[in-house]
CSV table of C-alpha atoms in Angstrom, one decimal:
chain,number,residue,atom,x,y,z
A,29,ALA,CA,42.6,-6.4,19.1
A,30,TYR,CA,45.3,-6.1,21.2
A,31,SER,CA,48.2,-3.9,21.1
A,32,SER,CA,51.6,-4.3,21.6
A,33,TYR,CA,54.8,-2.8,22.3
A,34,SER,CA,55.3,-3.2,18.0
A,35,LEU,CA,52.1,-4.0,16.2
A,36,ALA,CA,47.8,-4.6,16.7
A,37,LYS,CA,46.5,-7.6,16.0
A,38,ILE,CA,43.1,-8.5,15.4
A,39,LEU,CA,42.6,-12.4,16.8
A,40,ASP,CA,40.1,-15.5,16.4
A,41,VAL,CA,40.1,-16.2,20.2
A,42,GLU,CA,38.3,-20.1,19.3
A,43,ASN,CA,41.6,-20.7,17.3
A,44,LEU,CA,43.7,-18.8,18.8
A,45,SER,CA,44.6,-17.6,15.1
A,46,ILE,CA,46.1,-14.3,13.4
A,47,LEU,CA,43.4,-12.2,11.4
A,48,HIS,CA,45.3,-8.9,11.1
A,49,GLU,CA,48.0,-7.8,12.1
A,50,PHE,CA,49.0,-4.2,11.2
A,51,GLY,CA,52.3,-2.5,11.4
A,52,GLU,CA,54.5,-0.2,9.3
A,53,GLY,CA,56.4,-1.8,6.3
A,54,GLY,CA,58.2,-3.6,9.1
A,55,ILE,CA,59.4,-1.1,11.1
A,56,ILE,CA,58.5,-1.3,15.2
A,57,LYS,CA,55.7,1.2,15.8
A,58,ARG,CA,54.4,0.7,19.4
A,59,SER,CA,50.5,0.9,20.0
A,60,TYR,CA,49.2,1.7,23.2
A,61,THR,CA,45.3,0.5,23.3
A,62,SER,CA,43.0,-0.6,20.4
A,63,HIS,CA,39.6,-0.6,20.8
A,64,TYR,CA,36.7,-2.8,17.9
A,65,SER,CA,33.8,-0.7,16.7
A,66,LYS,CA,31.4,-4.0,16.0
A,67,ALA,CA,28.5,-1.2,14.6
A,68,LYS,CA,30.9,-0.6,12.1
A,69,ASP,CA,33.1,-2.9,11.8
A,70,ILE,CA,35.9,-1.2,12.3
A,71,ILE,CA,39.1,-1.0,14.3
A,72,TYR,CA,40.9,1.9,15.9
A,73,MET,CA,44.6,1.8,17.6
A,74,ALA,CA,46.0,3.8,19.4
A,75,TYR,CA,49.6,4.0,18.0
A,76,VAL,CA,52.7,6.0,20.1
A,77,ASP,CA,52.6,8.6,17.5
A,78,GLU,CA,48.9,8.7,16.1
A,79,LEU,CA,45.3,7.4,15.7
A,80,LYS,CA,44.5,5.3,13.0
A,81,SER,CA,41.3,3.5,11.8
A,82,TYR,CA,41.6,0.3,9.6
A,83,ASP,CA,38.1,-1.0,8.3
A,84,ASN,CA,37.5,-4.7,9.1
A,85,THR,CA,35.6,-5.3,6.0
A,86,ILE,CA,38.4,-4.8,3.5
A,87,PRO,CA,41.1,-7.1,3.8
A,88,ASN,CA,44.2,-4.9,3.8
A,89,VAL,CA,42.5,-2.2,3.7
A,90,SER,CA,45.3,1.0,4.2
A,91,PRO,CA,44.8,2.6,7.7
A,92,LYS,CA,43.0,6.6,7.7
A,93,LYS,CA,44.7,9.4,10.3
A,94,ILE,CA,42.4,10.8,12.0
A,95,ARG,CA,43.1,14.2,13.1
A,96,TYR,CA,42.0,17.0,15.0
A,97,LYS,CA,43.1,20.9,13.9
A,98,ASN,CA,45.0,18.8,11.4
A,99,ASN,CA,47.2,17.6,14.6
A,100,PRO,CA,47.8,14.2,15.4
A,101,ILE,CA,46.0,12.3,18.5
A,102,PHE,CA,47.8,10.7,21.0
A,103,THR,CA,45.7,8.4,23.4
A,104,THR,CA,45.8,5.6,24.8
A,105,ASN,CA,42.3,4.7,25.7
A,106,ILE,CA,39.3,4.1,23.1
A,107,THR,CA,35.8,3.4,24.3
A,108,GLU,CA,32.3,3.9,22.5
A,109,THR,CA,29.3,4.5,23.7
A,110,ALA,CA,25.9,2.9,22.4
A,111,ASN,CA,24.7,6.3,20.1
A,112,GLY,CA,28.1,5.1,17.7
A,113,ILE,CA,30.2,7.8,19.0
A,114,VAL,CA,33.9,6.6,19.7
A,115,TRP,CA,36.0,8.2,22.7
A,116,ALA,CA,39.8,8.7,22.9
A,117,SER,CA,41.3,10.3,26.8
A,118,SER,CA,44.5,12.7,25.9
A,119,PHE,CA,47.6,13.1,28.0
A,120,ASN,CA,46.4,17.5,28.2
A,121,ASN,CA,43.5,18.1,25.9
A,122,GLY,CA,40.4,16.3,26.8
A,123,ILE,CA,38.7,13.8,25.0
A,124,TYR,CA,37.9,13.6,21.7
A,125,GLY,CA,34.2,12.2,20.4
A,126,ILE,CA,35.1,10.2,16.7
A,127,LYS,CA,32.0,9.9,14.3
A,128,ASN,CA,33.2,8.6,10.3
A,129,ASP,CA,36.9,9.2,11.2
A,130,SER,CA,36.2,12.2,12.5
A,131,VAL,CA,36.6,14.3,15.6
A,132,ILE,CA,32.6,16.3,15.7
A,133,VAL,CA,33.9,17.2,19.4
A,134,ASN,CA,36.4,18.0,21.9
A,135,ILE,CA,35.0,18.3,25.9
A,136,THR,CA,37.5,19.9,27.9
A,137,ASN,CA,37.7,21.8,31.4
A,138,LYS,CA,36.4,24.9,29.4
A,139,GLU,CA,32.6,22.1,29.2
A,140,GLY,CA,33.1,20.3,33.0
A,141,LEU,CA,36.2,17.7,32.6
A,142,LEU,CA,37.4,18.3,36.0
A,143,SER,CA,40.5,17.9,34.2
A,144,ASN,CA,42.0,18.0,30.6
A,145,LYS,CA,44.2,15.0,31.8
A,146,THR,CA,42.2,12.4,31.7
A,147,ASN,CA,42.5,8.6,31.2
A,148,ILE,CA,40.7,5.6,31.0
A,149,LEU,CA,37.2,6.0,29.6
A,150,LYS,CA,34.3,3.7,29.9
A,151,GLY,CA,30.7,3.3,27.1
A,152,ASP,CA,28.1,3.3,29.3
A,153,GLY,CA,24.7,3.4,27.1
A,154,ASN,CA,24.5,6.8,26.4
A,155,HIS,CA,26.9,7.8,28.9
A,156,LEU,CA,30.5,8.0,29.2
A,157,TRP,CA,32.9,7.3,32.5
A,158,ILE,CA,35.8,9.4,32.3
A,159,ALA,CA,38.9,9.0,34.5
A,160,THR,CA,40.4,12.5,35.1
A,161,GLU,CA,43.9,13.9,37.4
A,162,ASN,CA,41.2,15.3,40.0
A,163,GLY,CA,38.2,12.5,39.3
A,164,LEU,CA,36.6,10.2,38.7
A,165,GLN,CA,33.2,11.9,36.1
A,166,LEU,CA,30.2,10.2,34.1
A,167,TYR,CA,28.9,12.6,30.8
A,168,ASN,CA,25.5,12.5,29.3
A,169,THR,CA,26.4,12.9,26.1
A,170,PHE,CA,22.4,13.7,25.1
A,171,GLU,CA,21.7,16.5,27.6
A,172,ASN,CA,25.7,17.4,27.6
A,173,THR,CA,25.9,16.9,31.8
A,174,PHE,CA,28.3,15.9,33.8
A,175,LYS,CA,28.3,14.6,37.9
A,176,SER,CA,31.7,14.3,39.5
A,177,ILE,CA,33.2,11.9,41.9
A,178,THR,CA,36.1,13.0,44.3
A,179,LYS,CA,38.1,12.0,46.9
A,180,ARG,CA,35.1,13.7,49.4
A,181,ASP,CA,33.0,10.7,48.3
A,182,GLY,CA,34.9,8.5,48.7
A,183,LEU,CA,37.4,7.7,45.7
A,184,PRO,CA,40.5,5.9,46.8
A,185,SER,CA,42.8,7.3,43.9
A,186,TYR,CA,42.5,9.4,41.8
A,187,PHE,CA,45.3,7.0,39.7
A,188,ILE,CA,41.7,4.4,37.9
A,189,THR,CA,43.2,2.0,36.1
A,190,GLY,CA,40.6,0.2,34.7
A,191,ILE,CA,36.4,1.0,34.8
A,192,GLU,CA,33.8,-2.3,34.1
A,193,VAL,CA,30.4,-1.6,34.4
A,194,PHE,CA,27.8,-4.5,34.9
A,195,GLY,CA,23.9,-3.1,35.3
A,196,ASP,CA,23.6,-0.3,38.2
A,197,ARG,CA,27.3,-1.5,39.7
A,198,VAL,CA,31.0,0.3,38.5
A,199,ILE,CA,33.7,-1.6,39.4
A,200,ILE,CA,36.7,0.7,39.6
A,201,GLY,CA,40.0,-0.4,39.6
A,202,SER,CA,43.8,2.1,41.3
A,203,ASN,CA,46.6,1.3,43.0
A,204,LYS,CA,44.6,1.2,45.9
A,205,GLY,CA,43.1,-1.9,44.7
A,206,VAL,CA,39.6,-2.8,43.3
A,207,SER,CA,36.2,-0.5,44.7
A,208,SER,CA,31.9,-1.0,43.9
A,209,ILE,CA,30.1,2.2,43.1
A,210,ASN,CA,26.3,2.1,43.1
A,211,LYS,CA,25.7,4.7,40.2
A,212,LYS,CA,22.2,4.9,41.5
A,213,TYR,CA,23.2,6.2,44.8
A,214,VAL,CA,26.7,7.3,44.2
A,215,PHE,CA,26.2,11.3,43.0
A,216,LYS,CA,25.3,13.3,45.8
A,217,GLU,CA,22.6,16.1,45.2
A,218,ARG,CA,24.7,19.2,47.1
A,219,LYS,CA,22.2,22.3,48.7
A,220,ALA,CA,24.4,25.3,50.4
A,221,PRO,CA,23.7,25.5,53.5
A,222,GLU,CA,21.8,29.1,54.3
A,223,VAL,CA,24.4,30.7,55.9
A,224,TYR,CA,23.3,33.8,59.1
A,225,PHE,CA,24.1,35.7,61.6
A,226,THR,CA,24.4,34.9,64.5
A,227,SER,CA,25.6,38.1,66.7
A,228,ILE,CA,27.9,41.5,66.2
A,229,LEU,CA,30.8,42.8,68.0
A,230,ILE,CA,32.5,46.2,67.3
A,231,ASN,CA,35.0,46.9,69.8
A,232,GLU,CA,34.6,43.7,71.5
A,233,LYS,CA,30.6,45.1,72.6
A,234,ALA,CA,27.9,43.4,71.0
A,235,VAL,CA,25.1,45.2,69.2
A,236,PRO,CA,22.2,43.9,67.3
A,237,VAL,CA,21.8,42.6,63.5
A,238,LYS,CA,21.8,45.1,61.4
A,239,LYS,CA,22.3,44.9,57.8
A,240,ASN,CA,23.7,48.4,57.3
A,241,TYR,CA,26.1,50.2,60.1
A,242,LYS,CA,28.0,53.6,59.8
A,243,LEU,CA,30.5,53.3,62.1
A,244,ASP,CA,33.4,56.0,63.0
A,245,TYR,CA,37.0,55.3,62.1
A,246,ASP,CA,37.5,53.9,65.9
A,247,SER,CA,34.7,51.7,65.2
A,248,ASN,CA,37.3,49.5,63.6
A,249,SER,CA,37.7,45.8,65.6
A,250,LEU,CA,34.4,44.1,63.9
A,251,ARG,CA,33.8,40.0,64.7
A,252,PHE,CA,31.1,38.2,63.2
A,253,ASN,CA,29.3,35.2,64.6
A,254,PHE,CA,27.2,33.1,62.1
C-alpha cells in the first residue's frame, strides 16, 4: 500500500500490477500515508482531510470514515501493535488508538506524552515507539506507561523521519543522520540525589546547621551551602 499526491494504491510487488486504486471519484486528493493490517485485511488511508479504512476482502468496497468525537482525524503516520490496535499520530492532538474502525483511546500529554505534536510511530509487539517534537518515547500499551529518550540521553535530534525495530536494536532516522539504540540499555533509571546542607552563614558568619532558626530583623543576609 502506498500513498501519493493524488491517490493511494495497492500493488502486487511480484507482478508489479495494481490490485486496487483508491481515489475520490476522479478528484485529486492527496494521501499522506497508508497502512495495511494483515490481521484484519483492512487498508487504512490517511488523506489530507481525513482518515478512511477499506475492507480489502470486499471488491470496490466503499470506505469508512474514522472520526473522533465526530471530527476528522488528520494523521501522517499509522502503525499497529500486536494487540490489534491501529495507532495514528496527529499534528496537535497526541495519538489515536483505533479498533474496529472506532477510536478507543486518545493519548495526550495529560497521559504522559512529551508533546501532543507527534509524527513517526512504530509498533513493537505490544509496545509503541512515538516520535514527538520533544523526544522519543516507548509506550507500553498494557500498562499504559511511558519511557522517554531526549537529547539529554544522547538522542541527536527531535526531527525523526523513520523508526525500524530489529529485535533489541532500534534504528532511528533523523535530519542528523541514522542512529542505533539498544532498547535494553537505553532507558536509565534515575534517582533523586540526597541533598543535605554542609554549612549556613548568617551575616557572613558560620552558624551551626539546625532545623530551625529564629532571627532578628537585621540578620537578613543568609547563605546556604549544600
